[in-house]
XYZ file of C-alpha atoms in Angstrom:
367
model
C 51.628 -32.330 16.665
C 53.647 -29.169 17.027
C 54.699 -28.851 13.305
C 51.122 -29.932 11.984
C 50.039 -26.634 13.498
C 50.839 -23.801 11.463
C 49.183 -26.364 8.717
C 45.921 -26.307 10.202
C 45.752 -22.860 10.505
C 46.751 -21.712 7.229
C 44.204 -24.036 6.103
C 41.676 -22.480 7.960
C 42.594 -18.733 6.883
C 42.353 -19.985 3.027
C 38.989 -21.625 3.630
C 37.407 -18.038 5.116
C 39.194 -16.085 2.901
C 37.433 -18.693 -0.163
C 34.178 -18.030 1.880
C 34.550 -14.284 1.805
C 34.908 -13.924 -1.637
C 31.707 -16.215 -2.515
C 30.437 -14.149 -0.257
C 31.080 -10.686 -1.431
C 30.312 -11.894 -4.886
C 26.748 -12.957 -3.735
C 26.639 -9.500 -2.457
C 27.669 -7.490 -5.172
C 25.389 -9.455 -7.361
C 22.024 -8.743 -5.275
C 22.780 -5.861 -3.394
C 25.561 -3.923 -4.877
C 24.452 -2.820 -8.089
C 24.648 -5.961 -10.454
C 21.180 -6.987 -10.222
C 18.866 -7.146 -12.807
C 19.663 -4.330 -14.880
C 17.497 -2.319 -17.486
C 18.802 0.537 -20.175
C 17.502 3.560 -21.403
C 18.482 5.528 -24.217
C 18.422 9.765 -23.076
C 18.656 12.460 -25.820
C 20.015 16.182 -24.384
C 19.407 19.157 -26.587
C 22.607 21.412 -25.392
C 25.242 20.829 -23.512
C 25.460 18.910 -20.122
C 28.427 20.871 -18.342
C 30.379 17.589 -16.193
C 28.209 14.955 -16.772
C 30.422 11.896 -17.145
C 30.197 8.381 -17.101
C 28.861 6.654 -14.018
C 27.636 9.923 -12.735
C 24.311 8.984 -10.637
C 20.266 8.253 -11.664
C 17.839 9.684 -9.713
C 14.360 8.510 -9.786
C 11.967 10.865 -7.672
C 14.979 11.589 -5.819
C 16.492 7.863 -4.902
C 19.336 6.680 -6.928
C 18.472 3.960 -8.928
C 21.681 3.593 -11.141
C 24.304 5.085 -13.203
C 24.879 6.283 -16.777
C 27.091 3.851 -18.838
C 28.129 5.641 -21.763
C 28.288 9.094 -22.979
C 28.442 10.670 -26.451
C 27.727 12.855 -29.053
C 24.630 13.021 -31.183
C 25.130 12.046 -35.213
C 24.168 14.982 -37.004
C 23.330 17.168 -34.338
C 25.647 19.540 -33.217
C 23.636 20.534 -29.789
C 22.902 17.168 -29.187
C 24.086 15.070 -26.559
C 23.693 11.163 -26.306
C 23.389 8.789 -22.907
C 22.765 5.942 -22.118
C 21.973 4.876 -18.326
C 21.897 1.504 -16.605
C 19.390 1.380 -13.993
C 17.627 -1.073 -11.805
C 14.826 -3.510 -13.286
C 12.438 -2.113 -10.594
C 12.241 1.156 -11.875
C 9.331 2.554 -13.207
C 10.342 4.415 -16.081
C 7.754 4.914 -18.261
C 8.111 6.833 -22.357
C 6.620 10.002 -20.838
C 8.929 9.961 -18.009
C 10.315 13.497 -17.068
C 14.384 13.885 -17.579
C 16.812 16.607 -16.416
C 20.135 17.336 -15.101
C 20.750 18.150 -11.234
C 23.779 19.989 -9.901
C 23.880 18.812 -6.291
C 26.016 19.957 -3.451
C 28.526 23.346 -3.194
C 30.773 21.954 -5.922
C 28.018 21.404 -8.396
C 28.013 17.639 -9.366
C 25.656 16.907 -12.183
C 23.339 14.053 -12.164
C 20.349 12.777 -14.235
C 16.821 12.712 -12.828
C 14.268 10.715 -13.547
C 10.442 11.760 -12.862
C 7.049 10.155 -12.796
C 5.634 8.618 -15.973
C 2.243 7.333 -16.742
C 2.782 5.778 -20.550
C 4.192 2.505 -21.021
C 6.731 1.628 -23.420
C 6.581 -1.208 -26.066
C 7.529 -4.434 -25.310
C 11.058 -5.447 -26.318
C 12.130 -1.544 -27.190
C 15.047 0.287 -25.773
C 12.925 3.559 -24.846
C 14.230 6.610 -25.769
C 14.143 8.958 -23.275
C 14.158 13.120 -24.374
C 15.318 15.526 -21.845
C 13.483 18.572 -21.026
C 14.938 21.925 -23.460
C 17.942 23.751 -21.139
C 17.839 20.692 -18.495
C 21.641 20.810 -18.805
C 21.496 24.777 -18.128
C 23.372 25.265 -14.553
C 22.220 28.588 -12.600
C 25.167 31.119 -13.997
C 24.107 29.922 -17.533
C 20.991 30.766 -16.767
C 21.844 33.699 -14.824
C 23.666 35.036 -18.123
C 20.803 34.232 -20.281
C 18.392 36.462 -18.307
C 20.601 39.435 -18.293
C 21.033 39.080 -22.001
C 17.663 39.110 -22.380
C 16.935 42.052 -20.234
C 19.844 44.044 -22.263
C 18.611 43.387 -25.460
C 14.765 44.790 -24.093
C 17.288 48.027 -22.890
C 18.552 48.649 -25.430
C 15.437 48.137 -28.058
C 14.052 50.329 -26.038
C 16.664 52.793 -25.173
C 15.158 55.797 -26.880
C 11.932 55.688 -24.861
C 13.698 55.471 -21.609
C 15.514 58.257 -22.351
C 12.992 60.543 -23.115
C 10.963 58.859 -19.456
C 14.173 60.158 -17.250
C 14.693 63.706 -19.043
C 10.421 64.027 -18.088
C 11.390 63.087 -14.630
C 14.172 65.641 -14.622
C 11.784 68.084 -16.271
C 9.249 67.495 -13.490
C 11.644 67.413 -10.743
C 12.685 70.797 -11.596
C 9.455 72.364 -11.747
C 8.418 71.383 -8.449
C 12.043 72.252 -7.120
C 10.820 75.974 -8.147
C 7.759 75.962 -7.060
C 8.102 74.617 -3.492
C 6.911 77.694 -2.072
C 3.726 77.540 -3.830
C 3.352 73.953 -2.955
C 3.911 74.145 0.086
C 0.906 77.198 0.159
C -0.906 75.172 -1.898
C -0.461 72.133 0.934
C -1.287 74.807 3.997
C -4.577 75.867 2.529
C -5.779 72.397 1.862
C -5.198 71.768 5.831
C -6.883 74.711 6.709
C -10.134 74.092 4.386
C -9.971 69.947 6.116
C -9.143 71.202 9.424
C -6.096 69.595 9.659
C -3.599 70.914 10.978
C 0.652 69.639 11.530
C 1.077 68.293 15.147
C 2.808 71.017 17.676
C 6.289 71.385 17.651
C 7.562 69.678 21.268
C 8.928 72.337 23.935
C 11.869 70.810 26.151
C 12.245 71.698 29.095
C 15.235 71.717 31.589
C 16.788 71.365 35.300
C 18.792 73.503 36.934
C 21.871 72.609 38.624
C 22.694 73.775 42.252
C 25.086 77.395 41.579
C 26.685 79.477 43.526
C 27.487 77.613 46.564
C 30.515 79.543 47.836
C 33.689 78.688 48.753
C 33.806 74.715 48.781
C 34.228 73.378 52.401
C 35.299 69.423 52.668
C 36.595 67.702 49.677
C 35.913 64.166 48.511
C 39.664 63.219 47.707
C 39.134 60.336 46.146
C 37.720 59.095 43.008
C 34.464 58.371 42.748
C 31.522 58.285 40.445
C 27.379 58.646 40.141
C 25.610 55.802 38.289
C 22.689 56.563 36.580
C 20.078 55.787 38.988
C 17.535 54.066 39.101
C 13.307 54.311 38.532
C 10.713 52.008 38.134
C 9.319 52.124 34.277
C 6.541 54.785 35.335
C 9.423 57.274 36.338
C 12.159 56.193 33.072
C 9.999 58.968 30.742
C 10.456 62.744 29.423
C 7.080 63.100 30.387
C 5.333 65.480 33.061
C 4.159 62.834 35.785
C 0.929 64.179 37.588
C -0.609 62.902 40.689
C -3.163 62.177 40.618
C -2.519 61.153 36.664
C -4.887 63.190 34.519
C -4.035 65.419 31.281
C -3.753 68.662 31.599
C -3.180 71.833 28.480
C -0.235 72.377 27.280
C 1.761 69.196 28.895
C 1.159 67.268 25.979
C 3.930 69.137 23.819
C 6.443 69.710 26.972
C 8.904 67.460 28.277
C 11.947 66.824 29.543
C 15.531 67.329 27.934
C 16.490 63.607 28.400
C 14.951 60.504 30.657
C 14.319 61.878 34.241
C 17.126 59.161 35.480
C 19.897 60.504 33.263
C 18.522 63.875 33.538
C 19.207 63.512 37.504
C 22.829 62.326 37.202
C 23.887 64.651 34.708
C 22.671 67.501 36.853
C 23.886 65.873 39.935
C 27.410 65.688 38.564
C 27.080 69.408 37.303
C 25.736 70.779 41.136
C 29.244 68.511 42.775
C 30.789 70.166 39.711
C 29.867 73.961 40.815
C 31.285 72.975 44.467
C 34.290 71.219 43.886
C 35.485 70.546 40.148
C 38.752 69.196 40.666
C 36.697 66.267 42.694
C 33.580 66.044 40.837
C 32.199 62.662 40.327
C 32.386 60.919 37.338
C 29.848 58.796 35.094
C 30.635 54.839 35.465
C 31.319 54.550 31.758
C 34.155 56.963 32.476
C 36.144 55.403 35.415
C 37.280 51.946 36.161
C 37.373 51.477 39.661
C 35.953 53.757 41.638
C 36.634 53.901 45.524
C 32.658 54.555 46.176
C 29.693 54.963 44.194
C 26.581 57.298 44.706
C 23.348 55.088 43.877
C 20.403 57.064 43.688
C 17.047 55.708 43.292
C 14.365 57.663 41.472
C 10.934 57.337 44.492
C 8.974 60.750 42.657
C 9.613 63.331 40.292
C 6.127 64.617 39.614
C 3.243 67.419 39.982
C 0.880 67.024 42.891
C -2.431 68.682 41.735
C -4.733 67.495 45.375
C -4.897 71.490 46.479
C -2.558 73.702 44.989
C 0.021 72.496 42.468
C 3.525 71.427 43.712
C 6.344 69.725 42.443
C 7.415 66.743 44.085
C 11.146 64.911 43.922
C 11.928 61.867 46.025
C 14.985 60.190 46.108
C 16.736 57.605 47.964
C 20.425 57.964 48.217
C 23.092 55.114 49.357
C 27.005 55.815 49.484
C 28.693 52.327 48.722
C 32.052 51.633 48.679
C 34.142 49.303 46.368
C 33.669 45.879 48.078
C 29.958 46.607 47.422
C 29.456 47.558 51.406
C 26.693 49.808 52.023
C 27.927 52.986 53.885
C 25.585 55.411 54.579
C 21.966 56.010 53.270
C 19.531 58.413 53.299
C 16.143 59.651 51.267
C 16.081 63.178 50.230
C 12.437 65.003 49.951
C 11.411 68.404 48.766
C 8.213 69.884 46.984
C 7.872 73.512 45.450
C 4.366 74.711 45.458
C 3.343 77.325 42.532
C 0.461 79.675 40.901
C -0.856 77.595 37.664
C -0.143 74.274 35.982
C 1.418 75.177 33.095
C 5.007 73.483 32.113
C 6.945 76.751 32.297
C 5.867 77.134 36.336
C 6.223 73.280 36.882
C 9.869 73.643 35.190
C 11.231 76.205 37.850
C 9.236 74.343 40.553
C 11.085 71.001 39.924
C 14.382 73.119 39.778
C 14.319 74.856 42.952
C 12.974 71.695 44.801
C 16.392 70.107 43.038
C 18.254 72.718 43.562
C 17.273 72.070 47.704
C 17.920 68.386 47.256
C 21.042 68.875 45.443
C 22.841 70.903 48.011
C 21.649 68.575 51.061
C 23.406 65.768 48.622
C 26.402 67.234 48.701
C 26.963 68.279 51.973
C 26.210 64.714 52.888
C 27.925 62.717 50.684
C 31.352 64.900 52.082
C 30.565 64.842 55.096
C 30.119 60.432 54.581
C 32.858 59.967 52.922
């Protein structure tokens, strides 16, 4: 029983191995491309850069078989002959559309079949006739464009010639005659009424000076943020309350946003009073052993009775853990004559000016 063994089971692998090559045949033959099988005859005028034989068929985009040989035309030098193999199924019809496909990054040429109303005669090998430059790939095509545009350049080199030297001509004359344009341009304005927008007038704070001899000293180093404002406040605009326009405000504002405007002059006022321990901007330090975070509450003209200039701001010293240390809100308003933006511009700087020095002394006196 023991040596019949190894019998039995070589017998057995021979018998599936028999099976799955009936198999595979019966496979190949249905499903695998040997199937009923019908031939075309395709005629290329021009070359057909890498087709070769059993490169794909493509009907409407599904490939539907292969071509099976490959030559050259008798007695045509440009022509090409194919022949392709392709399933029975097919559709192809004497009017059917040919050309030659270069799919994916390397370019691989196929032949595609499309549509196709007339039907061919019965026992015929249709001859199929590609479209003119269906074996053109994009640089060929590329290169027979610019050829063609060269040869219009240069028939017609004389003429564009003379077109740039009357551009250079023209050029010229109104490069000398800009003054009188420009005339020419001011008294059309003034006969329509229109007139160039005003220029813009910026206008700017003052930092705290002159503050004497400086008393405490923040020996550490430190920085101011640029603080922070609600969208309202984040403008080089004159703020009014209540908000209404007023002459002359509409070509004034402010030399930067009124939050950076704020740091920069609060780092110039700790600047005037101590430089050697001024704060610095956050993009210019690392680590800083406490931060001065000032939020933006007003910055604006109060019109109710007579005009003032209002600042608001909420101060908080916090240190480098992100622990709050001290806090406080600063207020001061500067009243004066007329609302005009020169007047509101000293008015918001000595109302600063006020709020920068109480700043100071508290932020040494924290720390």
């Amino acid at each position: 029983m023991e040596t019949r063994a190894p019998f039995v089971i070589v017998g057995a692998f021979v018998l599936v191995a028999i099976a799955a090559v009936f198999g595979f045949v019966y496979w190949l033959h249905n499903a695998g491309g040997l199937g009923p099988r019908a031939t075309y005859h395709v005629q290329f005028e021009g070359s057909v850069p890498g087709l070769l034989v059993g490169a794909a068929v493509l009907f409407n985009g599904i490939r539907v078989g292969e071509v099976s040989e490959l030559g050259l035309a008798p007695g045509k030098p440009r022509g090409v002959n194919a022949t392709i193999s392709v399933a029975a199924t097919t559709p192809v019809r004497a009017d059917t559309k040919v050309g030659l496909e270069f799919q994916g990054l390397t370019g691989v040429p196929v032949i595609t079949l499309e549509g196709g109303m007339q039907v061919a005669k019965t026992g015929d090998v249709p001859t199929l006739v590609a479209e003119p430059g269906a074996g053109q790939g994009m640089s060929q095509a590329a290169r027979d464009a610019l050829r063609k545009v060269d040869s219009v350049l240069t028939e017609n080199s004389g003429a564009l010639k003379d077109t740039i030297a009357n551009f250079k001509v023209f050029s010229e004359g109104l490069a000398r005659n800009t003054g009188k344009l420009d005339g020419i341009v001011a008294g059309l304005e003034r006969m329509t009424g229109v007139t160039a927008p005003p220029a813009k007038i910026t206008y700017d704070l003052r930092a705290l000076q002159n503050q004497g001899p400086a008393g405490k000293s923040v020996n550490v180093q430190w920085a101011i943020p640029e603080p922070t404002a609600v969208a309202m406040l984040d403008t080089q605009r004159f703020l009014f309350s209540p908000a209404q326009d007023y002459p002359g405000f509409s070509e004034a504002m402010w030399a930067d946003s009124l939050p950076k405007l704020l740091q920069a002059r609060l780092i110039e006022s700790f600047e005037n009073y101590d430089l050697a321990h001024a704060p610095l901007r956050m993009a210019e330090v690392g680590q800083a052993e406490f931060q001065l975070v000032i939020d933006v509450r007003r910055f604006r003209v109060a019109v109710d009775a007579k005009p003032a200039a209002e600042i608001a701001l909420s101060a908080r010293i916090v240190d480098k853990n992100g622990k709050v240390v001290a806090s406080r809100l600063f207020e001061e308003s500067e009243k004066f004559a007329s609302v005009t933006p020169p007047e509101a511009a000293i008015a918001f700087s000595e109302a600063f000016g006020r709020i920068a020095k109480d700043v100071i002394a508290w932020t040494v006196q924290a720390y």
